[in-house]
CSV table of C-alpha atoms and ligand atoms in Angstrom, one decimal:
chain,number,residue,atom,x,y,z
A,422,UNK,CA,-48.8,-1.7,-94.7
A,423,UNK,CA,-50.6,-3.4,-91.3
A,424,UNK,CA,-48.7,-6.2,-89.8
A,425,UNK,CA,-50.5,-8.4,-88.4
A,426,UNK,CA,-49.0,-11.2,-86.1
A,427,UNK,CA,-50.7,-15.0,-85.7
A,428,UNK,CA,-49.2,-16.9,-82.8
A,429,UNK,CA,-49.3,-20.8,-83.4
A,430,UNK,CA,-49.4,-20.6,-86.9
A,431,UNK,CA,-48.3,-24.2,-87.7
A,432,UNK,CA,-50.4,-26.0,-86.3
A,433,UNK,CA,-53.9,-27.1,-87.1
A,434,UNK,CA,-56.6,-24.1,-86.7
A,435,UNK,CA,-53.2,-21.4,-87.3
A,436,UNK,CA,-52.4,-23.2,-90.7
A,437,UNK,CA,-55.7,-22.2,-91.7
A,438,UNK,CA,-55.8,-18.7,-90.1
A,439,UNK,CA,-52.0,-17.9,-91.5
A,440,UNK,CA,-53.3,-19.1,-95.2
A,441,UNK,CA,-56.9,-17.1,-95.2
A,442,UNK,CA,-55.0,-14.2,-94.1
A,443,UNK,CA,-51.7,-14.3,-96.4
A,444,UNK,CA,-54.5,-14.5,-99.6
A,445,UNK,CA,-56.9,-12.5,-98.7
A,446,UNK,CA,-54.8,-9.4,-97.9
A,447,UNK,CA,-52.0,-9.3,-99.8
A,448,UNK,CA,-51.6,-5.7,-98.4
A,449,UNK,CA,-50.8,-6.8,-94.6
A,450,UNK,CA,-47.5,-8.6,-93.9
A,451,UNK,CA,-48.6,-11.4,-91.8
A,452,UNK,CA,-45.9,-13.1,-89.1
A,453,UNK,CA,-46.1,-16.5,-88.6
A,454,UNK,CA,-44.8,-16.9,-84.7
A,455,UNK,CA,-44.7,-20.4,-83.5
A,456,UNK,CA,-42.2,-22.5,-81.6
A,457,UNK,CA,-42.8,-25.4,-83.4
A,458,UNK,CA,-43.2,-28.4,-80.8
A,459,UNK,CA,-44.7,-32.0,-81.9
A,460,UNK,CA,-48.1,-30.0,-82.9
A,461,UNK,CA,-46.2,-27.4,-85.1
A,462,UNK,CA,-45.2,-29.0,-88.5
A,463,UNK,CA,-44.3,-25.9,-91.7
A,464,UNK,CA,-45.2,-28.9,-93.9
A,465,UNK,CA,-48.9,-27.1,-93.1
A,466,UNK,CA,-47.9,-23.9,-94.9
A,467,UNK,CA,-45.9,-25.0,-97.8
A,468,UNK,CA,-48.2,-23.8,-100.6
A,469,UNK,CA,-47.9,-20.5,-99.5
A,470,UNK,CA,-44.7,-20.2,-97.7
A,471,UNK,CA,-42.8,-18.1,-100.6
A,472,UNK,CA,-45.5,-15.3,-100.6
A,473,UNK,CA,-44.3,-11.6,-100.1
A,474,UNK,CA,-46.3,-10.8,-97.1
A,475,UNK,CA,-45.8,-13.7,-95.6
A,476,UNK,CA,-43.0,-14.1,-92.8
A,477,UNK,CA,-42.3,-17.2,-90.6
A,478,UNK,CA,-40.4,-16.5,-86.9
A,479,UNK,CA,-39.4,-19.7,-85.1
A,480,UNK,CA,-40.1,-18.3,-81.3
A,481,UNK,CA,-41.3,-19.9,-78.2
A,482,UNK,CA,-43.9,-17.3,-76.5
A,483,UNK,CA,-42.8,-17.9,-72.6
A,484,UNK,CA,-39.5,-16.4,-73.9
A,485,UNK,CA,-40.7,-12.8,-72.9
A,486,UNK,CA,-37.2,-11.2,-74.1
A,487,UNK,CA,-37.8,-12.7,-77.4
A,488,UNK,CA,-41.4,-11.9,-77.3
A,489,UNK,CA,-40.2,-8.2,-77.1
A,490,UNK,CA,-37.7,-8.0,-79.4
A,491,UNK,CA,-39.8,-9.2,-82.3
A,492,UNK,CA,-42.2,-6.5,-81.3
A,493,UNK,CA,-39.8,-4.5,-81.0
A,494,UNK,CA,-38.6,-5.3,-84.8
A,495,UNK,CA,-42.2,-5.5,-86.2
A,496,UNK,CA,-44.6,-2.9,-84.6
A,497,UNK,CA,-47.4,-5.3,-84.8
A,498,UNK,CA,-50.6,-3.3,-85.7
A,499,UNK,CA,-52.6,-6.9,-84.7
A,500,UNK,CA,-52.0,-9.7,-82.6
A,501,UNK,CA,-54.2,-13.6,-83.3
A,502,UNK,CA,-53.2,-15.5,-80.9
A,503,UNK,CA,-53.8,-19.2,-81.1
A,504,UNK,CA,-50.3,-20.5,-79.8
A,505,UNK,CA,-51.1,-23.2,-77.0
A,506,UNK,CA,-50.9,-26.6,-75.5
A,507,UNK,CA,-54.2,-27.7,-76.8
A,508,UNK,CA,-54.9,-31.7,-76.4
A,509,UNK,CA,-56.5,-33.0,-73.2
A,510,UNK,CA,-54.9,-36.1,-72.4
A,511,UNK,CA,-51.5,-34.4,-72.9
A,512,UNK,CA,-52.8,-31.9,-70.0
A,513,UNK,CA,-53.8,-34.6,-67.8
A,514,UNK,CA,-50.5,-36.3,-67.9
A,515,UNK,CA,-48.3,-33.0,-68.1
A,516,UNK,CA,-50.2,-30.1,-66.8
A,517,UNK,CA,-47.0,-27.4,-66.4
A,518,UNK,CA,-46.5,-27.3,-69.9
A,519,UNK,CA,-50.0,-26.0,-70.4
A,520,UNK,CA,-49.7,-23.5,-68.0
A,521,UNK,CA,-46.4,-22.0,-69.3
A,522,UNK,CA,-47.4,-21.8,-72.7
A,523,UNK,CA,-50.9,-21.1,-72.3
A,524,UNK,CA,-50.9,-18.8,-69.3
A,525,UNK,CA,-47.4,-17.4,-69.0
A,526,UNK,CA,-47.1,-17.3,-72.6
A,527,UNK,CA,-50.4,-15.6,-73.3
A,528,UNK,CA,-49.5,-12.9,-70.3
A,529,UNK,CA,-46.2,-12.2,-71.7
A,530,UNK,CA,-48.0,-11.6,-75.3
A,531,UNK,CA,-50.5,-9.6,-73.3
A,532,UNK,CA,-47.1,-7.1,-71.8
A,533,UNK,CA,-45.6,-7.3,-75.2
A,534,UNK,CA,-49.0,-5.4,-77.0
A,535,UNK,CA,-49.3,-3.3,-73.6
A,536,UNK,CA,-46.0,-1.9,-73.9
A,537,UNK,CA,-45.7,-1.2,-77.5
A,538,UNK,CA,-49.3,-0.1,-78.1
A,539,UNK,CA,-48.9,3.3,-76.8
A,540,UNK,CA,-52.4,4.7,-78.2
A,541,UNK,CA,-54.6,1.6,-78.6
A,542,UNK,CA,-56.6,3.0,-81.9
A,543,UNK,CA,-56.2,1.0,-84.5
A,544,UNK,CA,-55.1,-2.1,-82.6
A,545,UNK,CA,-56.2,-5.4,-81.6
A,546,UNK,CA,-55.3,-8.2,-79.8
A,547,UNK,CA,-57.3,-11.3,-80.5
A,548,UNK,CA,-57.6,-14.4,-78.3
A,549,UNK,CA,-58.5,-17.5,-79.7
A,550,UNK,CA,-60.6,-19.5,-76.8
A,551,UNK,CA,-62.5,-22.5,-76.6
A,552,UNK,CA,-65.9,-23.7,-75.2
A,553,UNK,CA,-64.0,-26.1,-72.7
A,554,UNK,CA,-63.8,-22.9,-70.5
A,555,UNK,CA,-67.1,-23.1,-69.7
A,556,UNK,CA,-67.3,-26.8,-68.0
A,557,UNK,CA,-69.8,-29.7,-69.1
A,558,UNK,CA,-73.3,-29.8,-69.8
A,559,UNK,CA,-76.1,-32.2,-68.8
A,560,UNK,CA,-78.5,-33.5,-71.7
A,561,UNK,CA,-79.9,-30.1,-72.3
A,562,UNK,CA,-78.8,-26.3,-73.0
A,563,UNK,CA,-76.2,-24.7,-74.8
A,564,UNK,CA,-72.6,-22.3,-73.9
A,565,UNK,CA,-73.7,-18.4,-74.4
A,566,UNK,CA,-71.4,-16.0,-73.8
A,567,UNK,CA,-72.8,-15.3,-70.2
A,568,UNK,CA,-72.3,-19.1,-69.5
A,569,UNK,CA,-70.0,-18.6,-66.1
A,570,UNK,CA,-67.0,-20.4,-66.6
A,571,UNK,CA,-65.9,-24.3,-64.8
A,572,UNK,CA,-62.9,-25.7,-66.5
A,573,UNK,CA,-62.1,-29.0,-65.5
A,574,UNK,CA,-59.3,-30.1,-67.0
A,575,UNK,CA,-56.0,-28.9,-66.7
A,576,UNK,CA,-56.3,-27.5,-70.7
A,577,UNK,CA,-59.5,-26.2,-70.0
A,578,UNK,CA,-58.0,-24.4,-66.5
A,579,UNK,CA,-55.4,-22.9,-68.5
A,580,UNK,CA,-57.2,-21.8,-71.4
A,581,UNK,CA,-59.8,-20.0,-69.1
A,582,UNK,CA,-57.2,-18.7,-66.7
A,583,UNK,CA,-55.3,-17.1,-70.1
A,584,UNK,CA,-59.2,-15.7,-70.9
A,585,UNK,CA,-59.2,-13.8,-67.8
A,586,UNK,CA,-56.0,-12.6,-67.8
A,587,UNK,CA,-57.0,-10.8,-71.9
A,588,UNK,CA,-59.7,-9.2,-70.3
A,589,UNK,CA,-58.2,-8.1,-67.6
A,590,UNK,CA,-55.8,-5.9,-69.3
A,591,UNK,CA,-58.8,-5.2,-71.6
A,592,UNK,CA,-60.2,-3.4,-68.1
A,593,UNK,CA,-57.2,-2.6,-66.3
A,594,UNK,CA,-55.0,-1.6,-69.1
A,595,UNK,CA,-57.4,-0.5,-72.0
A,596,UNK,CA,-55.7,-3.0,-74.1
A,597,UNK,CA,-58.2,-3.2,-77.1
A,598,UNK,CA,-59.0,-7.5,-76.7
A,599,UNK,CA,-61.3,-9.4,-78.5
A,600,UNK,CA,-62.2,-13.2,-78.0
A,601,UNK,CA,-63.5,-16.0,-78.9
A,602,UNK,CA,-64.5,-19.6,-77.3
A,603,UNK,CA,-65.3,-22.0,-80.4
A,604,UNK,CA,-66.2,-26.3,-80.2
A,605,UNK,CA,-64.5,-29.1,-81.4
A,606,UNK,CA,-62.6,-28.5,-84.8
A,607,UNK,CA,-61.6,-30.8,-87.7
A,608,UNK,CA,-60.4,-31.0,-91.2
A,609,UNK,CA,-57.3,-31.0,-92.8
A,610,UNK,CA,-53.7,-31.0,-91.0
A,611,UNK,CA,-54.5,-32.1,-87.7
A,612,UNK,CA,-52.9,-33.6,-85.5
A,613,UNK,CA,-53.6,-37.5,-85.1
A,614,UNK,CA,-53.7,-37.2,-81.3
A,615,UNK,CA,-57.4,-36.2,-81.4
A,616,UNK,CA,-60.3,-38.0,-82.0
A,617,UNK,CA,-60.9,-37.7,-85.8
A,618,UNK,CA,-57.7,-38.0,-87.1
A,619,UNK,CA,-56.0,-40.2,-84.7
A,620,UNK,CA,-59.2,-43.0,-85.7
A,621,UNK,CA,-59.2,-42.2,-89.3
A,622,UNK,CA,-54.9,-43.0,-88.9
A,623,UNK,CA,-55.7,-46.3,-87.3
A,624,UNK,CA,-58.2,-47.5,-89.7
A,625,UNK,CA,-55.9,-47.2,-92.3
A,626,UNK,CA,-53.2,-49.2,-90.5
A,627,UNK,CA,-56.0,-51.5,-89.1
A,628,UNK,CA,-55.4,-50.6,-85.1
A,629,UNK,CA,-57.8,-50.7,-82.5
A,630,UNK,CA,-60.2,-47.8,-82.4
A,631,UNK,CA,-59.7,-46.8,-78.5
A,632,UNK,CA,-63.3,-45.2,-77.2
A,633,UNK,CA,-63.0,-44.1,-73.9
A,634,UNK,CA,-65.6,-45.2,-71.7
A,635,UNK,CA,-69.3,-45.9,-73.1
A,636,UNK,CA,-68.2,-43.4,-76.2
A,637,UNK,CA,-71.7,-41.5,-75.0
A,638,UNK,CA,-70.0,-37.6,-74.6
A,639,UNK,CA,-71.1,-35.4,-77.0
A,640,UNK,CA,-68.9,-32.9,-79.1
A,641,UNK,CA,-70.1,-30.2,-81.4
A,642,UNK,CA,-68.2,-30.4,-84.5
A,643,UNK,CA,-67.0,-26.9,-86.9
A,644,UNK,CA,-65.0,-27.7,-89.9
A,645,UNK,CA,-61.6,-25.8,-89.6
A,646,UNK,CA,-61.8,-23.7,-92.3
A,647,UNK,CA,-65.3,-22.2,-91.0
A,648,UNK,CA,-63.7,-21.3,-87.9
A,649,UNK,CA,-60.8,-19.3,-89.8
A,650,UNK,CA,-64.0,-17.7,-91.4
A,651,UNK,CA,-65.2,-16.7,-87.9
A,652,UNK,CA,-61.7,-15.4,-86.4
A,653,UNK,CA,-61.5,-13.6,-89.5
A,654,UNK,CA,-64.5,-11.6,-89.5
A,655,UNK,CA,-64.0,-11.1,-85.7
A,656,UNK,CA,-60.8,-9.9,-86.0
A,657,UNK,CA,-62.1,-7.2,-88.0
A,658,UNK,CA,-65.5,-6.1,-87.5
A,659,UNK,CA,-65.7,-7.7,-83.5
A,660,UNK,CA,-66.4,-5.1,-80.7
A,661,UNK,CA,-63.5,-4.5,-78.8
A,662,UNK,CA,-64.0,-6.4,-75.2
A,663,UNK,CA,-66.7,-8.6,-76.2
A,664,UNK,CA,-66.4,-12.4,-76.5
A,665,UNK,CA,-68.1,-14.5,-79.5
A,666,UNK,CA,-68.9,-18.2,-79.0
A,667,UNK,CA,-68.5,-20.1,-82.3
A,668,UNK,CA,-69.9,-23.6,-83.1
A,669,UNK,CA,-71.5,-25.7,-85.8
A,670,UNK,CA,-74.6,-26.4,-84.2
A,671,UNK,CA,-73.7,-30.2,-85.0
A,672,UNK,CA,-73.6,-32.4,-81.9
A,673,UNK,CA,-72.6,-36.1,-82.1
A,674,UNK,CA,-72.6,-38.7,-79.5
A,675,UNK,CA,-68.6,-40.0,-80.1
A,676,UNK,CA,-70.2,-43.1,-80.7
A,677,UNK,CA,-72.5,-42.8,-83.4
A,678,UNK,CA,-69.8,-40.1,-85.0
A,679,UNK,CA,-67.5,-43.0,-84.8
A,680,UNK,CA,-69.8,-45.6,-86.8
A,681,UNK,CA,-70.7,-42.7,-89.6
A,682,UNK,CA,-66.6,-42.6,-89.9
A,683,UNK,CA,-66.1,-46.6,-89.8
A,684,UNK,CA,-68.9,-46.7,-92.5
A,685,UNK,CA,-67.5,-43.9,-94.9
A,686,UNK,CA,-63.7,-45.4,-94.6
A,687,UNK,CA,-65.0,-48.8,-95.2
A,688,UNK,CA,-65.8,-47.5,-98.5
A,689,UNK,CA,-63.2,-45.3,-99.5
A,690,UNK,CA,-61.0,-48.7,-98.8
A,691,UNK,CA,-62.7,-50.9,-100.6
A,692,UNK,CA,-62.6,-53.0,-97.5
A,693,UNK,CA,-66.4,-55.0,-97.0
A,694,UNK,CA,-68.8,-52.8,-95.0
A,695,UNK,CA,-68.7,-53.5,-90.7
A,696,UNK,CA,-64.6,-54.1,-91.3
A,697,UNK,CA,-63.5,-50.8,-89.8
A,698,UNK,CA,-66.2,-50.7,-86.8
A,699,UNK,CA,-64.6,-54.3,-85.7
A,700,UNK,CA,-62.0,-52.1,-84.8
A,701,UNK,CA,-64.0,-50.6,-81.6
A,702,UNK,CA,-61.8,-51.1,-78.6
A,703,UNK,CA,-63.8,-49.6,-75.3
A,704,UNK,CA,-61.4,-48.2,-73.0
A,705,UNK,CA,-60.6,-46.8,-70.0
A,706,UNK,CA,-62.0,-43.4,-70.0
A,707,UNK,CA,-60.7,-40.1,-69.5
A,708,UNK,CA,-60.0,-39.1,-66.1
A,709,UNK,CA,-63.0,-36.1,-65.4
A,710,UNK,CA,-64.1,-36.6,-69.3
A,711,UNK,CA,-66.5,-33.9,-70.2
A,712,UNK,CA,-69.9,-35.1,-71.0
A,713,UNK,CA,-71.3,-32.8,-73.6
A,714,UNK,CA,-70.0,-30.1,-75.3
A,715,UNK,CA,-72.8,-27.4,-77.2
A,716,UNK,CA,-72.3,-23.9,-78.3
A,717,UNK,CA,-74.8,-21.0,-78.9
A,718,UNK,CA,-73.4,-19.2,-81.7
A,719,UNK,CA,-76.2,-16.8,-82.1
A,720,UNK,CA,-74.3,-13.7,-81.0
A,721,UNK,CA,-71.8,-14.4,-84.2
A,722,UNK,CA,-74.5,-15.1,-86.5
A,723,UNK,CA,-76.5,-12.0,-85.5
A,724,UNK,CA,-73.7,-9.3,-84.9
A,725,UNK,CA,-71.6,-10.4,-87.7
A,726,UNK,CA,-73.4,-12.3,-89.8
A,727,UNK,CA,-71.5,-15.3,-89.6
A,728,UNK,CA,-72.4,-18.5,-89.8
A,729,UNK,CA,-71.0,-22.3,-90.9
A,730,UNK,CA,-71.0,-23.0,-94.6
A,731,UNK,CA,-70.1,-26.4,-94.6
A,732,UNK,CA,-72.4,-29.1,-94.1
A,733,UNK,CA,-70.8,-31.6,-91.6
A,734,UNK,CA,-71.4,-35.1,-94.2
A,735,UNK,CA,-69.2,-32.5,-96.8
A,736,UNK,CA,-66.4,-31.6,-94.3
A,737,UNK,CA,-66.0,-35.2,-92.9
A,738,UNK,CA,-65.6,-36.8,-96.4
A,739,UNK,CA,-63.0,-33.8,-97.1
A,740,UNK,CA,-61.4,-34.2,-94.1
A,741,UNK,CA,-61.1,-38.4,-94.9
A,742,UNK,CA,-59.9,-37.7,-98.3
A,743,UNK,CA,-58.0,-35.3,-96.9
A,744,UNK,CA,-55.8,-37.7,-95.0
A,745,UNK,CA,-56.0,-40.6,-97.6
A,746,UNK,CA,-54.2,-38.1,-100.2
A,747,UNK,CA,-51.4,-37.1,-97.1
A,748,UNK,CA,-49.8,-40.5,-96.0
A,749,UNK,CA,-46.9,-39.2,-96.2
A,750,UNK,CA,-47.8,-36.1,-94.0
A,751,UNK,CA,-49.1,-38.3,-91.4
A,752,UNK,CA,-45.8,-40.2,-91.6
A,753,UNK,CA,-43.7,-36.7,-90.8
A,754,UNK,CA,-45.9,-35.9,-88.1
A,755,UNK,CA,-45.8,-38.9,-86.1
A,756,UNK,CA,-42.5,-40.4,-86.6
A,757,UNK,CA,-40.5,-39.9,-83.3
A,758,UNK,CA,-41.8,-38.8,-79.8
A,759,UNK,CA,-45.4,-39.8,-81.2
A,760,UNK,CA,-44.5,-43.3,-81.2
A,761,UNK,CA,-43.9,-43.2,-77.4
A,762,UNK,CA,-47.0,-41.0,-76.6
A,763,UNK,CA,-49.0,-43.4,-78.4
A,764,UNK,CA,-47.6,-46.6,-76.7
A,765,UNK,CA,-48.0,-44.2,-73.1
A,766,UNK,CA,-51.6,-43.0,-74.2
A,767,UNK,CA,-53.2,-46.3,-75.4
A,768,UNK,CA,-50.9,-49.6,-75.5
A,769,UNK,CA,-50.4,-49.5,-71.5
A,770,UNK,CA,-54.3,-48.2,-71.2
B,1505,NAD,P1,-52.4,-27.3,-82.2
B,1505,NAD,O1,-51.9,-28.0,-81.1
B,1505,NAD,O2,-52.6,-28.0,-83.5
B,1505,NAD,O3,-51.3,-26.1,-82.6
B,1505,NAD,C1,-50.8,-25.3,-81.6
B,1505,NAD,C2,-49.6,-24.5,-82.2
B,1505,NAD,O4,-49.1,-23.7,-81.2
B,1505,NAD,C3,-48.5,-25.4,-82.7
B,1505,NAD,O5,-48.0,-25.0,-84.0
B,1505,NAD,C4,-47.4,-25.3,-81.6
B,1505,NAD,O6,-46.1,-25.4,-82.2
B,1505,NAD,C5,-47.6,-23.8,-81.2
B,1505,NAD,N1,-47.2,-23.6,-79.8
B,1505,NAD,C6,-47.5,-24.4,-78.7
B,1505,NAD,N2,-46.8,-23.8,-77.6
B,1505,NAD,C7,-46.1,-22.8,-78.1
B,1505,NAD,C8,-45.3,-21.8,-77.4
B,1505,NAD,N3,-45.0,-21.9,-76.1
B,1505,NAD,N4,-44.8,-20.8,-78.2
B,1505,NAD,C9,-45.0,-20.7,-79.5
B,1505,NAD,N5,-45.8,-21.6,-80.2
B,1505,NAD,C10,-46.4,-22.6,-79.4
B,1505,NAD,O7,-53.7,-26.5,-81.7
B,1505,NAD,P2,-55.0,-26.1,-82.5
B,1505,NAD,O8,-56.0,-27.3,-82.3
B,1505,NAD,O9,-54.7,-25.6,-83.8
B,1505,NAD,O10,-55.5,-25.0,-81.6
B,1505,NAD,C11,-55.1,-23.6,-81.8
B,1505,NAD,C12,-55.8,-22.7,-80.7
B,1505,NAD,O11,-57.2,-22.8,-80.8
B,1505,NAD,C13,-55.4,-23.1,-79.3
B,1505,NAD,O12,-55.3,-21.9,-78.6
B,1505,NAD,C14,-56.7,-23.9,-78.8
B,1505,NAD,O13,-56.8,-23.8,-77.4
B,1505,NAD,C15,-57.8,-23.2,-79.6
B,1505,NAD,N6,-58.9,-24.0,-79.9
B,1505,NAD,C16,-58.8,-25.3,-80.5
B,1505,NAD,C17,-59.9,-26.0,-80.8
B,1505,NAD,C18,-59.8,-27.4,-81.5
B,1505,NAD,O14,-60.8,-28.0,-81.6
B,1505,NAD,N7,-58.6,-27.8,-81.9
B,1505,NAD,C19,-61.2,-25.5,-80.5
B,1505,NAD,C20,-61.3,-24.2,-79.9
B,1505,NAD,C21,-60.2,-23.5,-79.6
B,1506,DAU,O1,-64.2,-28.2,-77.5
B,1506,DAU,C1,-63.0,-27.6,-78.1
B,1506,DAU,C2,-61.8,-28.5,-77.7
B,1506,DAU,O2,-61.9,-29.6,-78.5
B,1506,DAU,C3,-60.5,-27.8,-78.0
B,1506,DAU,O3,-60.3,-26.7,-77.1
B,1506,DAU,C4,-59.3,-28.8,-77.8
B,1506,DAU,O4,-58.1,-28.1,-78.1
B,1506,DAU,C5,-59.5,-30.0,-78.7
B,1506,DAU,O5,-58.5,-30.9,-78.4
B,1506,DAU,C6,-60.9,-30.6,-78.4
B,1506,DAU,O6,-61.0,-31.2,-77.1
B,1506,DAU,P1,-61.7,-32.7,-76.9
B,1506,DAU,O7,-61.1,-33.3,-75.7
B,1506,DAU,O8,-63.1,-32.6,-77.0
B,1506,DAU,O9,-61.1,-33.4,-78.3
B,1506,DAU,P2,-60.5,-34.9,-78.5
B,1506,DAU,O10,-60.4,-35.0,-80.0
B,1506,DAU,O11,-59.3,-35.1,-77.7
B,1506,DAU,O12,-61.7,-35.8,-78.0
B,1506,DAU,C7,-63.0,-35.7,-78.6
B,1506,DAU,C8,-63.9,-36.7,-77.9
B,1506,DAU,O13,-63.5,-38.1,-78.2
B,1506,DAU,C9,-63.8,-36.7,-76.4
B,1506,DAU,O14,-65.1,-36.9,-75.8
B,1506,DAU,C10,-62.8,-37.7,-76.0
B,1506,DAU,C11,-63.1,-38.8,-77.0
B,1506,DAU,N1,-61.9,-39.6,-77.4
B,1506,DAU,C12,-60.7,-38.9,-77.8
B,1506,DAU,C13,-59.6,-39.6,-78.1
B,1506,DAU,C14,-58.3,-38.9,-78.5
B,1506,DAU,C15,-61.9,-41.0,-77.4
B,1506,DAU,O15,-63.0,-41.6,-77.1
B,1506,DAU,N2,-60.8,-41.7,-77.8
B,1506,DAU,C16,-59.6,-41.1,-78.1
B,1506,DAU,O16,-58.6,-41.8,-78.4
């Protein structure tokens, strides 16, 4: 039996990864390693948390000692690694967290597969990247894989600093790496900090709809479980050292994403049409906001045959429903510190 390990597996993207994976091959044990801060919530994995090959370790991934010993008791044949700090704003305001977890965290991983992997065949160690690595673009062009990399944010810094440092034990070590930089997720299960879900949350409890600055940046949107699709046939049939880019070839303005969502929640509420968009509140924007976000995802499409099989108006009405079905999930998840990061974040704006 493999065992294959997937850091981060509460939270949003992992919940999805640790799910596809526990179904689809019953034969694998699959460890569930996450510390569970704010973003990790169990609640995510309830459906399947009883399954036999399924095993949850409550670990934070800067603790190198523990790191060890749980390689130590499970010989990991795999490693997904998605465990990280992953909002923007929280990196703006509290940039050392992001570099522990996502840069120490990720090297002490990185050690952990180095010293127990012996003879690499057979192995893999998969990091779980995004397109934020590779800086901002202007109205035209999209990320390839060759796109040299500008983080500008303190999120995007660490995530590209914890891409260089998988490679480089790719060259220096022979560790057998994989990765992958994907776009802007949603769907189910995440957290109301980012964009979709935090505006779809405030329309149902009728708060302002904070748009930072002229709402004209562009994001590329991938429905969540596509993205599990991808990591999962890279996991297994990616060329060990290369990098895939995934996206959903689906760009919005923020804006005119914003309106679609107003529109389709002034339905599902019963409320008169233009009710929700009343709620647009421009804002102060993000300090060294990204303008545009776009992702060439030939080399997926081509290599592995992957590609998106969700169209975005499908997603985004699964998402909304989604959320309207899980009150009491978005409840949970932002009772406590939220309440103070919100009032930090966009009352004192
Ligand atoms: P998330 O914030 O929803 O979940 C992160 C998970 O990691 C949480 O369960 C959290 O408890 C856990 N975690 C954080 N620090 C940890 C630590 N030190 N030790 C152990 N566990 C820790 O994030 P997400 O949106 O699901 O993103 C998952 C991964 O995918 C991240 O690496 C992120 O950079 C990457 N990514 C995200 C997106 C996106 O649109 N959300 C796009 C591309 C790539
Ligand atoms: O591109 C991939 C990245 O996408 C991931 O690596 C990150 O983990 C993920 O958080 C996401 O980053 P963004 O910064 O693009 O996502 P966010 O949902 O925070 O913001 C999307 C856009 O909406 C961005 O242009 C900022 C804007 N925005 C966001 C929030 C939270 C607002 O206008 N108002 C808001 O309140």
């Amino acid at each position: 039996m493999k065992t294959i390990l997937i850091t981060g597996g509460a939270g949003f993207i992992g919940s999805h990864v640790v799910r596809l994976f526990v179904k689809k091959y019953p034969e694998c044990k699959i460890v569930n390693l996450d510390a569970l801060t704010y973003a990790g919530n169990l609640e995510n994995l309830k459906d399947i948390e009883n399954a036999p090959n399924y095993v949850f370790e409550k670990a934070d991934i800067v603790d190198a000692d523990h790191i060890f010993s749980l390689f130590e008791k499970y010989q990991f044949d795999g490693v997904i690694h998605l465990a990280a700090e992953s909002h923007v704003d929280r990196s703006i305001a509290n940039p050392m967290e992001f570099i522990h977890s996502n840069v120490i965290g990720t090297v002490n991983l990185l050690n952990a597969a180095r010293a127990f992997w012996k003879e690499p065949e057979g192995k893999r160690f998969y990091h779980v990247s995004t397109d934020e690595v590779y800086g901002s673009l202007g109205e035209d062009g999209l990320f390839t894989e060759t796109t040299a990399y500008d983080p500008r944010s303190p999120y995007s810094a660490s995530k590209a600093s914890s891409d260089h440092f998988v490679r480089a034990w790719h060259h220096t070590y022979n560790l057998p790496v994989v990765l992958s930089n994907c776009s802007n997720n949603y769907g189910p299960n995440q957290f109301p900090e980012k964009l979709l879900p935090l505006f779809i949350n405030n329309i149902i409890l009728n708060r302002p709809l904070p748009v930072y600055g002229k709402g004209e940046n562009v994001r590329d949107w991938l429905y969540v479980i596509d993205h599990a699709r991808a990591i999962d046939m890279i996991f297994h049939q990616g060329k060990i050292g290369e990098t895939y880019n995934i996206g959903g070839h689906n760009e919005w303005k923020n804006i005119d994403l914003i309106k679609v969502l107003c529109q389709i929640m002034d339905r599902k509420l019963n409320r008169e049409a233009g009710t929700s968009e009343k709620l647009i509140t421009y804002v102060k924007d993000r300090a060294g906001h990204d303008m545009r976000y776009a992702i060439d995802a030939s080399k997926v499409e081509k290599e592995l045959g992957w590609v998106p099989s969700l169209q975005f108006e499908e997603g985004l009405e699964k998402t909304i429903d989604w959320y309207l079905a899980n009150k009491e999930w978005i409840e949970n998840v932002t009772s406590g510190a939220y309440q103070k990061y919100y009032k930090e974040q966009y009352e004192e704006r």
